[in-house]
Coordinates of C-alpha atoms in Angstrom, one line a residue:
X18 CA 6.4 6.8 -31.1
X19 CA 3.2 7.4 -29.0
X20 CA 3.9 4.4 -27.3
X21 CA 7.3 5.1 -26.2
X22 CA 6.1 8.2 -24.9
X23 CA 3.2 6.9 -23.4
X24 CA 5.8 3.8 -21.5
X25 CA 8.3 7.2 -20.2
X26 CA 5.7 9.1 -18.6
X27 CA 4.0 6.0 -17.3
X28 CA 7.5 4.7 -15.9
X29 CA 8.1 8.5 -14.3
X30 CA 4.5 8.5 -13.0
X31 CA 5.3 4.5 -11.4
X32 CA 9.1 5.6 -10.1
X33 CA 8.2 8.8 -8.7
X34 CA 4.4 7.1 -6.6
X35 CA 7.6 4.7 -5.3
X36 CA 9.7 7.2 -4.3
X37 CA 7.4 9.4 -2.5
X38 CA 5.7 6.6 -0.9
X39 CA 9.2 5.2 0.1
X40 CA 9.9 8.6 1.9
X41 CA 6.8 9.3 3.6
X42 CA 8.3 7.5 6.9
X43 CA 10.2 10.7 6.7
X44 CA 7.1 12.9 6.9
X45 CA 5.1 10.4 9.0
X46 CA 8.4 11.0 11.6
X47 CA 8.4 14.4 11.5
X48 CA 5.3 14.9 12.9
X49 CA 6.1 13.5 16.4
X50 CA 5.2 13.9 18.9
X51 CA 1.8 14.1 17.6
X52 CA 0.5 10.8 18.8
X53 CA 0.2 8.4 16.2
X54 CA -3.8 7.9 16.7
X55 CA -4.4 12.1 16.3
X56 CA -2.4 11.5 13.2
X57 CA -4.2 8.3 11.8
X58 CA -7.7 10.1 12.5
X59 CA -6.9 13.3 10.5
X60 CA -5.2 11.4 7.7
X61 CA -9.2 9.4 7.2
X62 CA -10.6 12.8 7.3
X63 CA -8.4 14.7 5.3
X64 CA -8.1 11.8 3.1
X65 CA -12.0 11.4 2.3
X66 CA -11.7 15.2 2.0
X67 CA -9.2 15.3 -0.9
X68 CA -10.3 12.6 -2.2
X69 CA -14.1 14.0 -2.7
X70 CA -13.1 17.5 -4.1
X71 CA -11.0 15.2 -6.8
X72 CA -13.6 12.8 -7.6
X73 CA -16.3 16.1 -7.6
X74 CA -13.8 17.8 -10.1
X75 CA -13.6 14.6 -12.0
X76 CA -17.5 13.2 -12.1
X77 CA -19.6 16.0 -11.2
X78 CA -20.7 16.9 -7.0
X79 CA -23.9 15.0 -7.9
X80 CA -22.5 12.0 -9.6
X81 CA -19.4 11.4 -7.1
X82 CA -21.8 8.8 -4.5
X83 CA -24.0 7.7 -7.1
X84 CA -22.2 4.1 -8.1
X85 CA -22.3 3.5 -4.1
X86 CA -25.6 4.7 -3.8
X87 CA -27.3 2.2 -6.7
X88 CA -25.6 -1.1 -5.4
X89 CA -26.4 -1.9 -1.7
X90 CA -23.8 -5.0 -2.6
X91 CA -21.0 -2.3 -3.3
X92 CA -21.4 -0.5 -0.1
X93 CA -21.0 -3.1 2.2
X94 CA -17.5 -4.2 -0.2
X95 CA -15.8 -0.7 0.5
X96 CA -17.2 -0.6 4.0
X97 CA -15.9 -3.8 4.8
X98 CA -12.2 -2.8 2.3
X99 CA -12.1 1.1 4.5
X100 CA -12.2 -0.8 7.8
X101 CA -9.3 -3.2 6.4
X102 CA -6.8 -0.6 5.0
X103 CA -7.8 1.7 7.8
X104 CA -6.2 -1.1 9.9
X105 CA -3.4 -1.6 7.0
X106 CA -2.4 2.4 7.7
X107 CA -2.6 2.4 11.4
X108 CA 0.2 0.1 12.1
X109 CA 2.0 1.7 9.6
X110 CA 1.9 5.3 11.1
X111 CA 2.5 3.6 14.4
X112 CA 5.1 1.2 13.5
X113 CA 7.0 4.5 11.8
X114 CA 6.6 6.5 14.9
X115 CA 7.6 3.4 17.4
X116 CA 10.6 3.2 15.3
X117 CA 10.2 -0.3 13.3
X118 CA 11.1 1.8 9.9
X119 CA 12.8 -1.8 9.0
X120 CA 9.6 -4.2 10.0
X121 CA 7.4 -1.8 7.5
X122 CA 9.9 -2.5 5.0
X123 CA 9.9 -6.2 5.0
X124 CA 6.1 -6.0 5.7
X125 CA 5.8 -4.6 2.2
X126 CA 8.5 -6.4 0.6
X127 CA 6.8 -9.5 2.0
X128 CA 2.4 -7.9 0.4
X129 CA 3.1 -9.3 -3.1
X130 CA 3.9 -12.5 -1.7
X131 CA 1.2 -12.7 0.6
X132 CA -1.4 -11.3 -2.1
X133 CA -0.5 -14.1 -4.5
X134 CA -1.0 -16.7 -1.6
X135 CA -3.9 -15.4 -0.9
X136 CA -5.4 -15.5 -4.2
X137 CA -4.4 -19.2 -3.8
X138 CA -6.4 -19.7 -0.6
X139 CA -9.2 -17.5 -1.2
X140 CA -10.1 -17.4 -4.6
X141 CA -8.4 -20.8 -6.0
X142 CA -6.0 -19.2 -8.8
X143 CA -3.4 -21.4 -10.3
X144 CA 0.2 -20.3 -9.6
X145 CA 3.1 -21.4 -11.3
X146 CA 6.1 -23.5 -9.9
X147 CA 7.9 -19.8 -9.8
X148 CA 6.1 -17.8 -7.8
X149 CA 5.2 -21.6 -5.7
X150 CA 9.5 -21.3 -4.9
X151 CA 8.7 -17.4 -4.0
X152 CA 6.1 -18.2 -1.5
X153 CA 8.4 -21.4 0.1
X154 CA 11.5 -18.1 0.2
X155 CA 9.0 -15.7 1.7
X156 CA 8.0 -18.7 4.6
X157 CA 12.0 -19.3 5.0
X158 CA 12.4 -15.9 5.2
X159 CA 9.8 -15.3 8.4
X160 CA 11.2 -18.5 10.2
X161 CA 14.4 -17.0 10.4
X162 CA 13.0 -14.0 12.1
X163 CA 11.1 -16.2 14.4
X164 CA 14.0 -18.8 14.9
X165 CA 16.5 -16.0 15.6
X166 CA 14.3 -13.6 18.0
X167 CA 11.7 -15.9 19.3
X168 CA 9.0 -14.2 18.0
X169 CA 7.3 -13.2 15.5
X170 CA 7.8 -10.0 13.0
X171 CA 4.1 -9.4 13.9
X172 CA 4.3 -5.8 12.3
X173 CA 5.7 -6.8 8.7
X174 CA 3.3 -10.1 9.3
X175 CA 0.4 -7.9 10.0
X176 CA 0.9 -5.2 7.3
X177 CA 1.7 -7.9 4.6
X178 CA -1.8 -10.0 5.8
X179 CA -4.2 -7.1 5.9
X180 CA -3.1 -5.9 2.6
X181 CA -4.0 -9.1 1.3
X182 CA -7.1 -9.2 3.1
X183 CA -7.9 -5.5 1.7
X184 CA -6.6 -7.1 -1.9
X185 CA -8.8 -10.2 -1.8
X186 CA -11.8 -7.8 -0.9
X187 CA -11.2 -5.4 -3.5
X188 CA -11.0 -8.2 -6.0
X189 CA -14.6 -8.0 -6.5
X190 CA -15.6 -4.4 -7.2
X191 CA -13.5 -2.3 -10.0
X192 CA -13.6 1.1 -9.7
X193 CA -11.1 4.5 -10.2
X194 CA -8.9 4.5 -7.2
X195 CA -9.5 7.9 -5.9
X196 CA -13.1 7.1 -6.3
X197 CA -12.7 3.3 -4.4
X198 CA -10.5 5.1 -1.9
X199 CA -13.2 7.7 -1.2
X200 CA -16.2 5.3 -0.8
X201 CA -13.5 3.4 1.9
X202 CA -12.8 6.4 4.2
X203 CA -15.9 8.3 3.8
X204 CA -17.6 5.7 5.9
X205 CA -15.0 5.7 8.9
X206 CA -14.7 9.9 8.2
X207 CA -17.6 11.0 10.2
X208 CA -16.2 8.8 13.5
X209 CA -13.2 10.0 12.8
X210 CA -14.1 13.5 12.8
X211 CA -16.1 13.2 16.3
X212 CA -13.1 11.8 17.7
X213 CA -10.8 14.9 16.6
X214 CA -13.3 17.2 17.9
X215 CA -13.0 15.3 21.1
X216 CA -9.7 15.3 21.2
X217 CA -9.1 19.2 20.1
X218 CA -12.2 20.4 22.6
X219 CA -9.7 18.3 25.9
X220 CA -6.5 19.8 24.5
X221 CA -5.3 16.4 23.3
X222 CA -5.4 16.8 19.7
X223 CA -3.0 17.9 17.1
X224 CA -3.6 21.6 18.1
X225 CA -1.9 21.3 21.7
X226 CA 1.7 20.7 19.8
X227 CA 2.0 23.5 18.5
X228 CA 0.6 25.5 15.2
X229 CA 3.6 23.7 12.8
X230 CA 2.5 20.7 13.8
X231 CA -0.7 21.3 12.8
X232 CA -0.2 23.0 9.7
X233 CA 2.2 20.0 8.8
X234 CA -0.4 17.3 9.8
X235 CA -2.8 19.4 7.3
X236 CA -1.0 17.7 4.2
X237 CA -1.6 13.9 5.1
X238 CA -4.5 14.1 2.5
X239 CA -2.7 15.5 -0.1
X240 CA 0.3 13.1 1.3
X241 CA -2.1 9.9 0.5
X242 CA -3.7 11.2 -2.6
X243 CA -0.8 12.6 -5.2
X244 CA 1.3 8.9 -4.7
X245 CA -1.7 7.0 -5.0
X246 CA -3.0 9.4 -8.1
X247 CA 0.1 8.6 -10.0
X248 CA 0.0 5.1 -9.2
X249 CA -3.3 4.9 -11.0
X250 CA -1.9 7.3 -13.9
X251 CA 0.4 4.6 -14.2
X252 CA -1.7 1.8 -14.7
X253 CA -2.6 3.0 -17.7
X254 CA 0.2 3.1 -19.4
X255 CA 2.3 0.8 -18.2
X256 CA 2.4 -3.7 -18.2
X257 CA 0.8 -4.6 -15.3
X258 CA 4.9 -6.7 -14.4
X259 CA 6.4 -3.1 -15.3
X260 CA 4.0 -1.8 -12.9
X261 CA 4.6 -4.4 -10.0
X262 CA 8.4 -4.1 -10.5
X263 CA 8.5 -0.5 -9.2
X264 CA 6.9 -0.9 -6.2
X265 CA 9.9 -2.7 -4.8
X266 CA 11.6 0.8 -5.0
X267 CA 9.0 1.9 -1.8
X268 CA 10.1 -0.5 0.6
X269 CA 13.9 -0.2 -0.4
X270 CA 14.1 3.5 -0.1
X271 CA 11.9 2.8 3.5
X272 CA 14.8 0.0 4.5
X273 CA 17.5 2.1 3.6
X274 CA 16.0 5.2 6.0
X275 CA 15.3 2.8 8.4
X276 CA 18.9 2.0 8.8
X277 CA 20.7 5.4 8.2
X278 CA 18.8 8.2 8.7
X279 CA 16.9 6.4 11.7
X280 CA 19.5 4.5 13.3
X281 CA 17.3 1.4 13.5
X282 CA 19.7 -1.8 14.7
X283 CA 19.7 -4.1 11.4
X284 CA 21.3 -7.2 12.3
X285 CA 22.6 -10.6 10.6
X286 CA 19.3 -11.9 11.7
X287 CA 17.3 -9.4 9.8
X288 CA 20.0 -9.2 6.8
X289 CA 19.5 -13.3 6.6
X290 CA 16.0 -12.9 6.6
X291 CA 15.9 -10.2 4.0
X292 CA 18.1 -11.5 1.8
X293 CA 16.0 -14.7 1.6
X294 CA 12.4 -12.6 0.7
X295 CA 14.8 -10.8 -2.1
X296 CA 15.7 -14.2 -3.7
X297 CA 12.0 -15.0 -3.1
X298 CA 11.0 -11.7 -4.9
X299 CA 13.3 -12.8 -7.8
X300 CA 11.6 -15.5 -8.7
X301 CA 8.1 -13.7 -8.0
X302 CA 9.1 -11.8 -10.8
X303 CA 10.5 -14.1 -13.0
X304 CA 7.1 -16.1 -12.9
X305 CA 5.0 -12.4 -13.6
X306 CA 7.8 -11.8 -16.9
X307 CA 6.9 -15.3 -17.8
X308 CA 2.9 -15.3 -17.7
X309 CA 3.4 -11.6 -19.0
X310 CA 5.2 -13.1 -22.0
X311 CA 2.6 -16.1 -22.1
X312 CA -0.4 -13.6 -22.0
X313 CA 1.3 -11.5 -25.4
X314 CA 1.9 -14.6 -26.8
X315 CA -1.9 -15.9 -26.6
X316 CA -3.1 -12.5 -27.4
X317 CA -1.1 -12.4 -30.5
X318 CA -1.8 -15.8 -31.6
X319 CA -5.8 -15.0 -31.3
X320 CA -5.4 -12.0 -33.4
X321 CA -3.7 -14.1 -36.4
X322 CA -6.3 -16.1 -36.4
X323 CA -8.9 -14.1 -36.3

C-alpha cells in the first residue's frame, strides 16, 4: 500500500516538474521586451539566491558550502558544469524570445539521445542494439532538417549537445540538486550581479520596462527552483524509465505552444523530421523498459541466492 502511494505522489511530483517546465516558454515570453541577456543574468542571481535560502533551510547556513569547500576537485566540477548549463539556459531564454519555441522542442526531444551518445563517446558505456536504432533515428531525424533547409537546427543541436556536455560533467560528482545547482550558479552569481548593477545604474536593465516587468522577472528563481525541486522529489520514488518517460511531456507541451499559441511556421520539413526523433524515442525507451526489466531481474536473482 505504501508503495502505491509512494509511485502516485512520485508520478504527480514527475508530471506536474513536466508540465510547468513545458509552459515556462509562456512565462519566459511574457517578459519581453526585457532583453533576453537582463533576463538570463537575473535568473543566475535569483537562482543562486533561492537556491541558498533552500539548501540553508535544509543543511544548516554553516553547512550549505562546506562539501565544496573540503574538495578542491569538486569545485572546479560545478564551476566547470555552472558555466555549461549557464550556456544550456541562455539559448534557451533567447531561442524563446527570438521565437524558435519549435527548435527548443526538438532540442530537448533530441538531450536523451544525445546524453546516451555521449556516454558512448566519453565514458565508454555499452548500449544496446535499441537505443544503437534510436541514435541512427535521432541522426536521420537532423539530416532531414539539414537536407530540407540547408542548414543546420543549430539551436535544438546546441541545446541537445551542451546538456550532454553538462550530463557527462555531472556524471562524476553526486550531490542533492538544489545543492549541485547552487554550487553551479553561485560561481557565475557575483559577475552576474555586477553586470545588473551596470545595467540598472545606465537605465538598461529590467527596471527601465516598467515596474511589472520587474516584479514578474523577480520569480525566475522560484520559476527554476519549484520544477527542478519536484523533479528531484521524484527521483525518489519513482524507476529511474518511469522517471525518464515524463520528461517527454516538457518538450510536447513546448511544441504544441510553439505551434498554436505562438504562431511558429511548422512545416512538412519539420513534421518529417520530428516524426523520425519520435520513432527514435520509441525505441530509446523500449531499450530503458528492457535494461529496467533486466536490472529487476538480476537484482532478484541475487537475493534468492543469497
Amino acid at each position: 500500500m505504501n508503495d502505491k502511494r509512494d509511485y502516485r505522489i512520485g508520478m504527480t511530483a514527475a508530471v506536474g516538474c513536466s508540465v510547468v517546465w513545458g509552459l515556462l516558454p509562456v512565462y519566459w515570453n511574457s517578459l519581453q521586451p526585457v532583453p533576453s541577456d537582463v533576463i538570463i543574468f537575473y535568473r543566475i542571481v535569483l537562482m543562486a539566491t533561492v537556491c541558498f535560502i533552500a539548501c540553508a533551510v535544509q543543511f544548516g547556513v554553516k553547512n550549505v558550502f562546506q562539501p565544496m569547500f573540503s574538495d578542491r576537485r569538486l569545485a572546479f566540477v560545478y564551476i566547470a558544469a555552472g558555466l555549461v548549463i549557464t550556456v544550456n539556459w541562455s539559448i534557451y531564454i533567447w531561442a524563446v524570445n527570438a521565437g524558435y519555441v519549435i527548435q527548443t522542442s526538438m532540442g530537448y526531444f533530441l538531450e536523451p539521445l544525445v546524453v546516451c551518445l555521449f556516454g558512448v563517446v566519453v565514458y565508454k558505456e555499452r548500449i544496446n542494439r535499441w537505443k544503437k536504432i534510436s541514435i541512427l533515428f535521432a541522426v536521420c531525424g537532423l539530416l532531414i532538417m539539414i537536407i530540407g533547409y540547408r542548414q543546420v537546427p543549430v539551436i535544438a543541436v546546441s541545446l541537445g549537445i551542451s546538456f550532454a556536455v553538462y550530463a557527462a560533467i555531472k556524471k562524476s560528482v553526486s550531490l542533492s540538486p538544489l545543492r549541485s545547482l547552487l554550487y553551479e550558479t553561485i560561481c557565475i552569481a557575483p559577475f552576474s550581479l555586477c553586470y545588473i548593477i551596470y545595467l540598472e545604474n545606465t537605465g538598461a536593465g529590467a527596471l527601465a520596462y516598467g515596474g511589472l516587468k520587474f516584479f514578474m522577472l523577480m520569480f525566475a528563481g522560484i520559476a527554476t527552483a519549484v520544477p527542478l525541486g519536484l523533479f528531484s522529489f521524484a527521483t525518489g520514488k519513482l524507476p529511474l524509465v518511469t522517471l525518464g518517460l515524463t520528461e517527454y511531456i516538457s518538450p510536447s507541451i513546448s511544441l504544441i505552444l510553439g505551434i498554436f499559441l505562438f504562431r511558429e511556421p511548422f512545416d512538412l520539413i519539420q513534421f518529417s523530421a520530428f516524426v523520425i526523433i519520435w520513432i527514435g524515442l520509441v525505441f530509446f525507451t523500449f531499450g530503458e523498459i528492457r535494461d529496467g526489466k533486466n536490472t529487476e531481474e538480476e537484482t532478484d536473482s541475487a537475493g534468492k541466492e543469497a
